[in-house]
CSV table of C-alpha atoms in Angstrom, one decimal:
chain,number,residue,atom,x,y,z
A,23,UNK,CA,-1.6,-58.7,-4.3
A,24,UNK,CA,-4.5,-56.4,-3.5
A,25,UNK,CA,-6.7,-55.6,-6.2
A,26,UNK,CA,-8.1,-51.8,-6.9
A,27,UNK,CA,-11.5,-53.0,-4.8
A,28,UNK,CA,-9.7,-53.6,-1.8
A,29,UNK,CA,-7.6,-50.7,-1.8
A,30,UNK,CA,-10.6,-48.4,-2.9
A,31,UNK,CA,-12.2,-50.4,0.0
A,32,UNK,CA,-9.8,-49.5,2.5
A,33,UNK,CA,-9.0,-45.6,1.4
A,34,UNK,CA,-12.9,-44.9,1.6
A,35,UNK,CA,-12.9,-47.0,5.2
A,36,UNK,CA,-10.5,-44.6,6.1
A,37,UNK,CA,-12.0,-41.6,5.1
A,38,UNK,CA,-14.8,-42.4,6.6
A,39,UNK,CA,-13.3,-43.7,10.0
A,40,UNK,CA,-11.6,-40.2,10.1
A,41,UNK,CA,-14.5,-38.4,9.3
A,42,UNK,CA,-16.5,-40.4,12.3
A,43,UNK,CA,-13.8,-39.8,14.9
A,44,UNK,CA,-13.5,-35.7,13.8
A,45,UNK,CA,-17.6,-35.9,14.4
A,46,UNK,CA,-17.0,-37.7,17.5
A,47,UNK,CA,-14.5,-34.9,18.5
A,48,UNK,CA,-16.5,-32.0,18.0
A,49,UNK,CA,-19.5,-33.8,20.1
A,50,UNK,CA,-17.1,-34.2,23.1
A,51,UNK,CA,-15.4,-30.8,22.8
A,52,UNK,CA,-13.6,-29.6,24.7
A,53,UNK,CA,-11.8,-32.2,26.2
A,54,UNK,CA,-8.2,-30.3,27.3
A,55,UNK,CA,-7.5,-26.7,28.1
A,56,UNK,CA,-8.1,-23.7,25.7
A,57,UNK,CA,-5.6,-21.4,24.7
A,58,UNK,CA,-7.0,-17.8,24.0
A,59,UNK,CA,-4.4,-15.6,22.3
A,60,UNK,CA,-4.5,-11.5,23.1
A,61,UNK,CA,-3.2,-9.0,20.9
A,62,UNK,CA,-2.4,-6.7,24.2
A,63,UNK,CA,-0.6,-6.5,26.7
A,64,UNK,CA,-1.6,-8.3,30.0
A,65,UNK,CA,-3.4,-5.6,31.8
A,66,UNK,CA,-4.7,-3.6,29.7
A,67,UNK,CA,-8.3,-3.0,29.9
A,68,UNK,CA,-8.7,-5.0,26.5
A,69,UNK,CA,-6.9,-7.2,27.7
A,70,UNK,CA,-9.2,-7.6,31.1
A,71,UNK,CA,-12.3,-8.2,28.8
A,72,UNK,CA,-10.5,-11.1,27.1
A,73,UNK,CA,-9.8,-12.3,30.4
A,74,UNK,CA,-13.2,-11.9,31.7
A,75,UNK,CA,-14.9,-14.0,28.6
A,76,UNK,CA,-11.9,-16.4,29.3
A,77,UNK,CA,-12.6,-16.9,33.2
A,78,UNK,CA,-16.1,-17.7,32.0
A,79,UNK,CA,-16.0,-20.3,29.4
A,80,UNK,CA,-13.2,-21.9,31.9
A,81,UNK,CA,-16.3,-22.1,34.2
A,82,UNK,CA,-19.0,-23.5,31.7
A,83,UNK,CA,-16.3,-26.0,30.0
A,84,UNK,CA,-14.8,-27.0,33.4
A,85,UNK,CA,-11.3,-26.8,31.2
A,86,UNK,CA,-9.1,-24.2,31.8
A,87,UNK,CA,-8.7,-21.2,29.3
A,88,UNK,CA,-5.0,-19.7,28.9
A,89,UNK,CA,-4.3,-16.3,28.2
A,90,UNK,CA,-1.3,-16.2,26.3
A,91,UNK,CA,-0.2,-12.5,25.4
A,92,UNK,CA,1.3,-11.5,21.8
A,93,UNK,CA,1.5,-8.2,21.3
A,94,UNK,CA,2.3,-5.7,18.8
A,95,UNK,CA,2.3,-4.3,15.5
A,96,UNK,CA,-1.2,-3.7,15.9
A,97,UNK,CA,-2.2,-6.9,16.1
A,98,UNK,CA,-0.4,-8.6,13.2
A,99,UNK,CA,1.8,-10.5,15.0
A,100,UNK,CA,-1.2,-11.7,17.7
A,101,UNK,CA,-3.5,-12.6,14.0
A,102,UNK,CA,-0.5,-14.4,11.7
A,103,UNK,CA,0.6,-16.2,15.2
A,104,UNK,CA,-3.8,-17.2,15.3
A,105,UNK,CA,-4.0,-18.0,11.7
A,106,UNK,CA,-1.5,-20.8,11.8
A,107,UNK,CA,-2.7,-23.1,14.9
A,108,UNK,CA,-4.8,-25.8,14.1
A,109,UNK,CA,-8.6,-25.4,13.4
A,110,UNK,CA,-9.3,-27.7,16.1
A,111,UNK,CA,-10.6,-25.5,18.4
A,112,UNK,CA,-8.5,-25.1,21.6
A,113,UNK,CA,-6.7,-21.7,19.9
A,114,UNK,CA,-9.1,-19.1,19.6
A,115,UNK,CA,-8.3,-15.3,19.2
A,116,UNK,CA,-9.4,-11.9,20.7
A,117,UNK,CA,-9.4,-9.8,17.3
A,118,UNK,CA,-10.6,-6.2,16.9
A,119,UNK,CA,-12.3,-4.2,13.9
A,120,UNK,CA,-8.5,-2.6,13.6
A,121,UNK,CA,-7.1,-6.1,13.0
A,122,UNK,CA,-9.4,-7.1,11.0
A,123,UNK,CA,-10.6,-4.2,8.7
A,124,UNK,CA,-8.3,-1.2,9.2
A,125,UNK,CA,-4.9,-3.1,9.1
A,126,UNK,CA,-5.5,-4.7,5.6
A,127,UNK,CA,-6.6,-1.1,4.1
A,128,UNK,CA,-3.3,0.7,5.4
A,129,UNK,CA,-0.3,-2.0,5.5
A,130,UNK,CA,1.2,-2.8,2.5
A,131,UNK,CA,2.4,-6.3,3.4
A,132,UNK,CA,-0.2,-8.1,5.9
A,133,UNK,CA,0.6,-11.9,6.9
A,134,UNK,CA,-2.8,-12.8,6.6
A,135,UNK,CA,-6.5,-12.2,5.0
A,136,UNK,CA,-9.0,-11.0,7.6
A,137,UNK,CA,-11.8,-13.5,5.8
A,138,UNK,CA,-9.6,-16.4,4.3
A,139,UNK,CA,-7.8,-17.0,6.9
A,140,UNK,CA,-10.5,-17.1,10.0
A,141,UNK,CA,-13.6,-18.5,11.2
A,142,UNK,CA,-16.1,-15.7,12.8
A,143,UNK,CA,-17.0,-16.7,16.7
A,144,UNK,CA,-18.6,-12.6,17.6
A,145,UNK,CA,-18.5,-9.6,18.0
A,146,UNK,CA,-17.9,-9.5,21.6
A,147,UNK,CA,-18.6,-5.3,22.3
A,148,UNK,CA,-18.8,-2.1,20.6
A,149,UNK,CA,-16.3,0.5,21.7
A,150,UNK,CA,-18.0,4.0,21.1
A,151,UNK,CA,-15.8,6.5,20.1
A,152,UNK,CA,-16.3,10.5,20.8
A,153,UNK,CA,-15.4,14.1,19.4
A,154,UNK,CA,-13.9,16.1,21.6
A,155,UNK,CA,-12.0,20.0,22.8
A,156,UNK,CA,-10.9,20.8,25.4
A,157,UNK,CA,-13.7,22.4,28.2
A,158,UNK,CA,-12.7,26.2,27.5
A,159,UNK,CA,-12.7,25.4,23.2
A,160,UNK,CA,-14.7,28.3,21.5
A,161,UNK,CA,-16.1,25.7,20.1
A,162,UNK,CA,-19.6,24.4,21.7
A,163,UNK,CA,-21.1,21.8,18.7
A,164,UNK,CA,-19.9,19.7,16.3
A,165,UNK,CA,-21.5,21.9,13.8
A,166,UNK,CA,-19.5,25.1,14.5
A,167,UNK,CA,-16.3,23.0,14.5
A,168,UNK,CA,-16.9,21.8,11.1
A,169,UNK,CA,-18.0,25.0,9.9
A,170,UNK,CA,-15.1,26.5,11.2
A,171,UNK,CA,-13.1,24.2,9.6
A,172,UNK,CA,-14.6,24.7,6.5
A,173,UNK,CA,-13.8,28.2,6.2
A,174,UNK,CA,-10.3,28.2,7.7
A,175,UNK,CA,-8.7,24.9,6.4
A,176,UNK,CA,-5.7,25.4,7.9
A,177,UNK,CA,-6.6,26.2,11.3
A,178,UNK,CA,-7.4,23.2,12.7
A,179,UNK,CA,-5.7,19.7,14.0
A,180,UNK,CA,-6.3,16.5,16.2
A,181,UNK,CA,-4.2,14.1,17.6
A,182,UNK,CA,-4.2,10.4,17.6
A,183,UNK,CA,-2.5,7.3,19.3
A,184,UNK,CA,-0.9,6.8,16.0
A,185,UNK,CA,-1.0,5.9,12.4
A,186,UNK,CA,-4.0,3.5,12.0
A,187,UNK,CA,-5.3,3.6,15.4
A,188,UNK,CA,-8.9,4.5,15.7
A,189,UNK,CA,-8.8,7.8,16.5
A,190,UNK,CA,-7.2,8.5,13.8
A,191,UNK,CA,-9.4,6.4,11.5
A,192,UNK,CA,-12.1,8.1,12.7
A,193,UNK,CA,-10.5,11.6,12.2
A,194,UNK,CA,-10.0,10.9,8.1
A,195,UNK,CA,-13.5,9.3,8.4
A,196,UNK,CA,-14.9,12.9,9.8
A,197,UNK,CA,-12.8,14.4,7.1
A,198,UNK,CA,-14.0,13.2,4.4
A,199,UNK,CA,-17.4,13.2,4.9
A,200,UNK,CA,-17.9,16.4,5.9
A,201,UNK,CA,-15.3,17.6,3.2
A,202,UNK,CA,-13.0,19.6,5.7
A,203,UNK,CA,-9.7,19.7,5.7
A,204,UNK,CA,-7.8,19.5,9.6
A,205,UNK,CA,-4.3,18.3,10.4
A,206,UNK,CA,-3.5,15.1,11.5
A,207,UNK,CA,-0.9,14.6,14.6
A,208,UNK,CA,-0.3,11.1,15.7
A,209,UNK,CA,1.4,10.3,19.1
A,210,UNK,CA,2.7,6.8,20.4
A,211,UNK,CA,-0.3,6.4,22.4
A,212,UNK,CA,-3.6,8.2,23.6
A,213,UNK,CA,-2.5,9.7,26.4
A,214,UNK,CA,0.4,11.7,25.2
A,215,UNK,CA,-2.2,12.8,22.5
A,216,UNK,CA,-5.0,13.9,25.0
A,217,UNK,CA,-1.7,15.8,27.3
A,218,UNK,CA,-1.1,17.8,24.0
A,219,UNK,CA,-5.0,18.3,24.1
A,220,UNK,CA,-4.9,19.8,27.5
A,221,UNK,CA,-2.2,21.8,26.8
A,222,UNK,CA,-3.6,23.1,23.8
A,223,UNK,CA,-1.3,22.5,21.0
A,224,UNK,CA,-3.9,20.3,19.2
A,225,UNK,CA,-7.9,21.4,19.0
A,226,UNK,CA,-9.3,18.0,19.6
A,227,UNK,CA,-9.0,14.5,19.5
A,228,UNK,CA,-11.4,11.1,19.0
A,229,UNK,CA,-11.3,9.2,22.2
A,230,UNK,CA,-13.3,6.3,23.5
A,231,UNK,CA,-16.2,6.8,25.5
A,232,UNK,CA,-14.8,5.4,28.8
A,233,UNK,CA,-12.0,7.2,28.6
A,234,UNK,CA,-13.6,10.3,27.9
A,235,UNK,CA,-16.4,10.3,30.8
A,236,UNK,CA,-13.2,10.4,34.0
A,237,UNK,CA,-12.2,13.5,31.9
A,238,UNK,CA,-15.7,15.1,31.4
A,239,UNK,CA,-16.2,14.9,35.3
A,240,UNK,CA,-12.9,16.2,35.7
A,241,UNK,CA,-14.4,19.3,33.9
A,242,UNK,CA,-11.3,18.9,31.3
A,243,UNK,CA,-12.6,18.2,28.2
A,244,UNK,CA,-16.3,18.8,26.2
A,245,UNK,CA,-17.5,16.4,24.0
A,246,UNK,CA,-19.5,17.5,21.3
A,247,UNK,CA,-20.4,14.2,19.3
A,248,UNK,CA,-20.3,10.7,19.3
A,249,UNK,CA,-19.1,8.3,16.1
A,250,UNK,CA,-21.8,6.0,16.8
A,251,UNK,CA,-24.8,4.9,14.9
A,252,UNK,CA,-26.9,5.9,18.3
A,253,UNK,CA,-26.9,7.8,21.0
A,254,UNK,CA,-24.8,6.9,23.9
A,255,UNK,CA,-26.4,5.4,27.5
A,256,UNK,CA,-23.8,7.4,29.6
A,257,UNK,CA,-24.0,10.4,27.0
A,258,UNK,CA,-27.6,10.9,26.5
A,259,UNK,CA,-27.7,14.1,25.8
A,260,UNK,CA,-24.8,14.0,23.1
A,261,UNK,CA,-25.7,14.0,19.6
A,262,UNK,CA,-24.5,11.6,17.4
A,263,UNK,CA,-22.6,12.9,13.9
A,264,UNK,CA,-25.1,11.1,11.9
A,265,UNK,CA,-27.5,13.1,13.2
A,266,UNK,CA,-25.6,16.3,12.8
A,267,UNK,CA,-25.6,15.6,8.8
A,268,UNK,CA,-22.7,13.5,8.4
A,269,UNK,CA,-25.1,10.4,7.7
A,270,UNK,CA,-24.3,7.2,7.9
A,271,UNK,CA,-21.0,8.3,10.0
A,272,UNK,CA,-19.6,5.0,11.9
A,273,UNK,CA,-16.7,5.3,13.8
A,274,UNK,CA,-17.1,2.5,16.4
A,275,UNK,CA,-14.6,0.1,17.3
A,276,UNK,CA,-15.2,-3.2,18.5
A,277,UNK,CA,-13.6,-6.6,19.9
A,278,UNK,CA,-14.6,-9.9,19.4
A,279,UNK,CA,-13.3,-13.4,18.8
A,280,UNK,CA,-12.1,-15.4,16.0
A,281,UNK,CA,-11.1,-19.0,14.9
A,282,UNK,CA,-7.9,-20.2,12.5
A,283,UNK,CA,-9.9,-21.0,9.1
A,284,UNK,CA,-11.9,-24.0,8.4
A,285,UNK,CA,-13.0,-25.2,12.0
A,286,UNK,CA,-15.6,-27.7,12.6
A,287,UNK,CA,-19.4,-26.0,12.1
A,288,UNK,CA,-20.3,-27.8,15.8
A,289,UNK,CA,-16.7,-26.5,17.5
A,290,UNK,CA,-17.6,-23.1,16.2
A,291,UNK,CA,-21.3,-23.1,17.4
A,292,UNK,CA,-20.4,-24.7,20.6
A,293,UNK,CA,-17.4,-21.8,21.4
A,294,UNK,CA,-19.7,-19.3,19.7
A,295,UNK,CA,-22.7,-20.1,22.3
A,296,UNK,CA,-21.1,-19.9,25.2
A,297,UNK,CA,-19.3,-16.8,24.8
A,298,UNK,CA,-22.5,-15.1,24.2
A,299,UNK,CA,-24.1,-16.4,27.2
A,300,UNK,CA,-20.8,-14.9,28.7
A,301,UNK,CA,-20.8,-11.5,27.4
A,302,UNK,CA,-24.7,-11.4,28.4
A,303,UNK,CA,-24.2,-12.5,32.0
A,304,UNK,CA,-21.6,-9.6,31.8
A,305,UNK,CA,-23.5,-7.1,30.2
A,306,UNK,CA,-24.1,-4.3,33.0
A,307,UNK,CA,-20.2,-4.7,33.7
A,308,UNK,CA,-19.3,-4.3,30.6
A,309,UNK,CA,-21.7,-1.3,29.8
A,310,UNK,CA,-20.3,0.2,33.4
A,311,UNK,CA,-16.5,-0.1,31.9
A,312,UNK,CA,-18.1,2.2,28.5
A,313,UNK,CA,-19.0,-0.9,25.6
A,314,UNK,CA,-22.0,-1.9,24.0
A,315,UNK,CA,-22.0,-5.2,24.1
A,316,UNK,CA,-23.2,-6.7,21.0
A,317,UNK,CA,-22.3,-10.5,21.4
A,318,UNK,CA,-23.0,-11.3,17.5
A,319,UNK,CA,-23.3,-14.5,15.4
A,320,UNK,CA,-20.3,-15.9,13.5
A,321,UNK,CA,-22.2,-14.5,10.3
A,322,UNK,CA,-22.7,-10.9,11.8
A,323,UNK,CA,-19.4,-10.8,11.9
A,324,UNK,CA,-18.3,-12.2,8.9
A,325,UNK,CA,-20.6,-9.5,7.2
A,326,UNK,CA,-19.4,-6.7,9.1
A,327,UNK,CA,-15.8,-7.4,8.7
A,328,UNK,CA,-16.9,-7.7,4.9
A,329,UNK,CA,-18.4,-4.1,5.1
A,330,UNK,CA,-15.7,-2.6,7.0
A,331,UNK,CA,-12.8,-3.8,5.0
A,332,UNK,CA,-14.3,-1.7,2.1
A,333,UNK,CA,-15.2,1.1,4.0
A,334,UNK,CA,-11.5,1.8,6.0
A,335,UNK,CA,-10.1,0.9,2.6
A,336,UNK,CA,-11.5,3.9,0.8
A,337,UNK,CA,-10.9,5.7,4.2
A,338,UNK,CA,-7.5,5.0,3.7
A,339,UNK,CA,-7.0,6.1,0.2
A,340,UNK,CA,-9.0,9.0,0.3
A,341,UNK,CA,-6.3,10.0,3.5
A,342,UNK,CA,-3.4,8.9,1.6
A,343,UNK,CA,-2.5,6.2,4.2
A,344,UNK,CA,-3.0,3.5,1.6
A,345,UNK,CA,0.0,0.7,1.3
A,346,UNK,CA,2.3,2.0,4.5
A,347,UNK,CA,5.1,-0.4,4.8
C-alpha cells in the first residue's frame, strides 16, 4: 500500500507538473487559431473594426483569427456565449461600454457580471457621440435648447435607436444633469430615428460623430454639442456640454476587447500588446472612420467599466429604465 508521503508526493508532483506545462503554454502562445466573437452583425461598421484588429493580430501571431458573429440582444447573447469558453486564450470578445456598463443598469435578469465574469484586454476606441436638430431648428446652441426646455417642459423630444442604446443613454444623461424635462421616442434603429428627425416629428437626436459629419455636409442637420470630455478633431469648432455647464458630462461610447474570467496574466499581456500595436498602426484610419482611438491597458479598463457601471446605473434609475425585463 502507498503511504500518505507518497500520495502527498505524487498530488503535489502533479500540481506542480500542471502548473509547469500551463507556464509552458502561455510562453508558447498562441499555438492554434483564435476565435474572436462579435456581438454585430457581419458588416457592420463595428463589426469592420473587430475585423480590422483581427486581420492584424492574424498577421503578428501568424495564426489565423476567426470572426464568428453572435448577435443580438444587445450583446447579451455575444457576452454570456464569451463568458463560458475556456480562459485559455484562443476566445476573446469584442465588447462595448453598452455591454458592459449600460446593460447591467437597465436589464433585470443579465447572464453575466461585467467584472466577475471577464478579464480586461482594452479599450480599443472611443465613439464620440453628438447633439443635434435639424439645419432649419430655431435652435442655434445647446444653451437655448436647454433653456427652452427648461421653460416649456413639454415641448420638446428626441429620438433614439431604442431602449438602452446610446443615444438614448445619453439623452437621460443630458436630462438629468441639466434638470430638463424632454420626451423620449425610441425607434428600432438610428436611422428610422434620424428619418423622423428630418421630417420633423422629433426636435433632435444623439448620434455618433461619423454618422453625423455625411449629414452635416449634406447641410441636413446642425450639431450644437458634443458628449465628449474634449473637443472633437473633425468638429473643432463645436463645444463640448461640459463646457456649456453641464460639467463632467460623458456620453462617449466605446469598444474594446475582453477575455472569459481568470486567464493566464502572460496570455492577457501577450493579446493585450499586440492589439495595441494594432489599433496604433491603425490610428489615422480609425480617426478617418470618426473614433478616438484610446488602445487602453487591461486595468484602464477594468476601472472604467467600474465607473461606468455606477454611473449608467443611477442614469437608469433616475430615467425610470431600471430592471426592464
Amino acid at each position: 500500500m502507498f503511504s500518505i508521503k507518497h500520495w502527498m508526493k505524487c498530488l503535489f508532483g502533479s500540481v506542480c507538473l500542471a502548473s509547469a506545462a500551463q507556464a509552458v503554454a502561455a510562453d508558447a502562445y498562441p499555438t492554434e487559431p483564435i476565435k474572436l466573437i462579435v456581438p454585430y452583425v457581419a458588416g457592420a461598421s463595428t463589426d469592420s473594426l473587430a475585423r480590422m484588429v483581427g486581420k492584424d493580430l492574424g498577421e503578428e501571431f501568424k495564426k489565423p483569427v476567426i470572426i464568428e458573429n453572435r448577435p443580438g440582444a444587445g450583446g447579451t447573447i455575444a457576452a454570456d456565449f464569451l463568458r463560458r469558453q475556456p480562459a485559455d486564450g484562443y476566445t476573446f470578445g469584442f465588447t462595448t461600454d453598452g455591454i458592459m456598463a449600460v446593460n447591467p443598469a437597465i436589464y433585470k435578469k443579465l447572464n453575466y457580471d461585467s467584472l466577475k465574469d471577464f478579464t480586461p484586454l482594452s479599450i480599443a476606441v472611443n465613439a464620440p457621440i453628438v447633439l443635434v436638430v435639424r439645419s432649419d431648428s430655431p435652435f442655434k446652441t445647446a444653451q437655448e435648447l436647454i433653456a427652452h426646455a427648461k421653460a416649456n417642459p413639454e415641448g420638446l423630444s428626441y429620438g433614439s435607436a431604442g431602449l438602452g442604446s446610446s443615444q438614448h443613454m445619453a439623452g437621460e444623461l443630458l436630462k438629468s444633469m441639466a434638470g430638463v424635462n424632454i420626451l423620449h421616442v425610441p425607434y428600432r434603429g438610428g436611422e428610422p430615428a434620424m428619418t423622423d428627425l428630418l421630417g420633423g416629428q422629433i426636435s433632435m437626436m444623439f448620434v455618433q460623430s461619423a454618422s453625423a459629419k455625411q449629414l452635416v455636409d449634406a447641410g441636413k442637420i446642425r450639431i450644437l454639442a458634443i458628449g465628449s470630455p474634449q473637443r472633437n478633431k473633425q468638429f473643432p469648432d463645436v463645444p463640448t456640454l461640459d463646457e456649456i455647464g453641464l460639467k463632467g458630462y460623458d456620453s462617449d461610447t466605446w469598444y474594446g476587447f475582453n477575455m472569459p474570467a481568470n486567464a493566464d496574466p502572460k496570455i492577457v499581456d501577450t493579446l493585450s500588446a499586440a492589439i495595441v500595436r494594432s489599433l496604433k498602426k491603425r490610428q489615422t484610419q480609425l480617426e478617418e472612420l470618426g473614433y478616438d482611438v484610446v488602445a487602453s491597458s487591461p486595468e484602464e479598463q477594468r476601472k472604467n467599466i467600474q465607473t461606468n457601471l455606477t454611473k449608467w446605473a443611477d442614469v437608469a434609475k433616475k430615467a425610470g429604465i431600471y430592471h426592464v425585463q
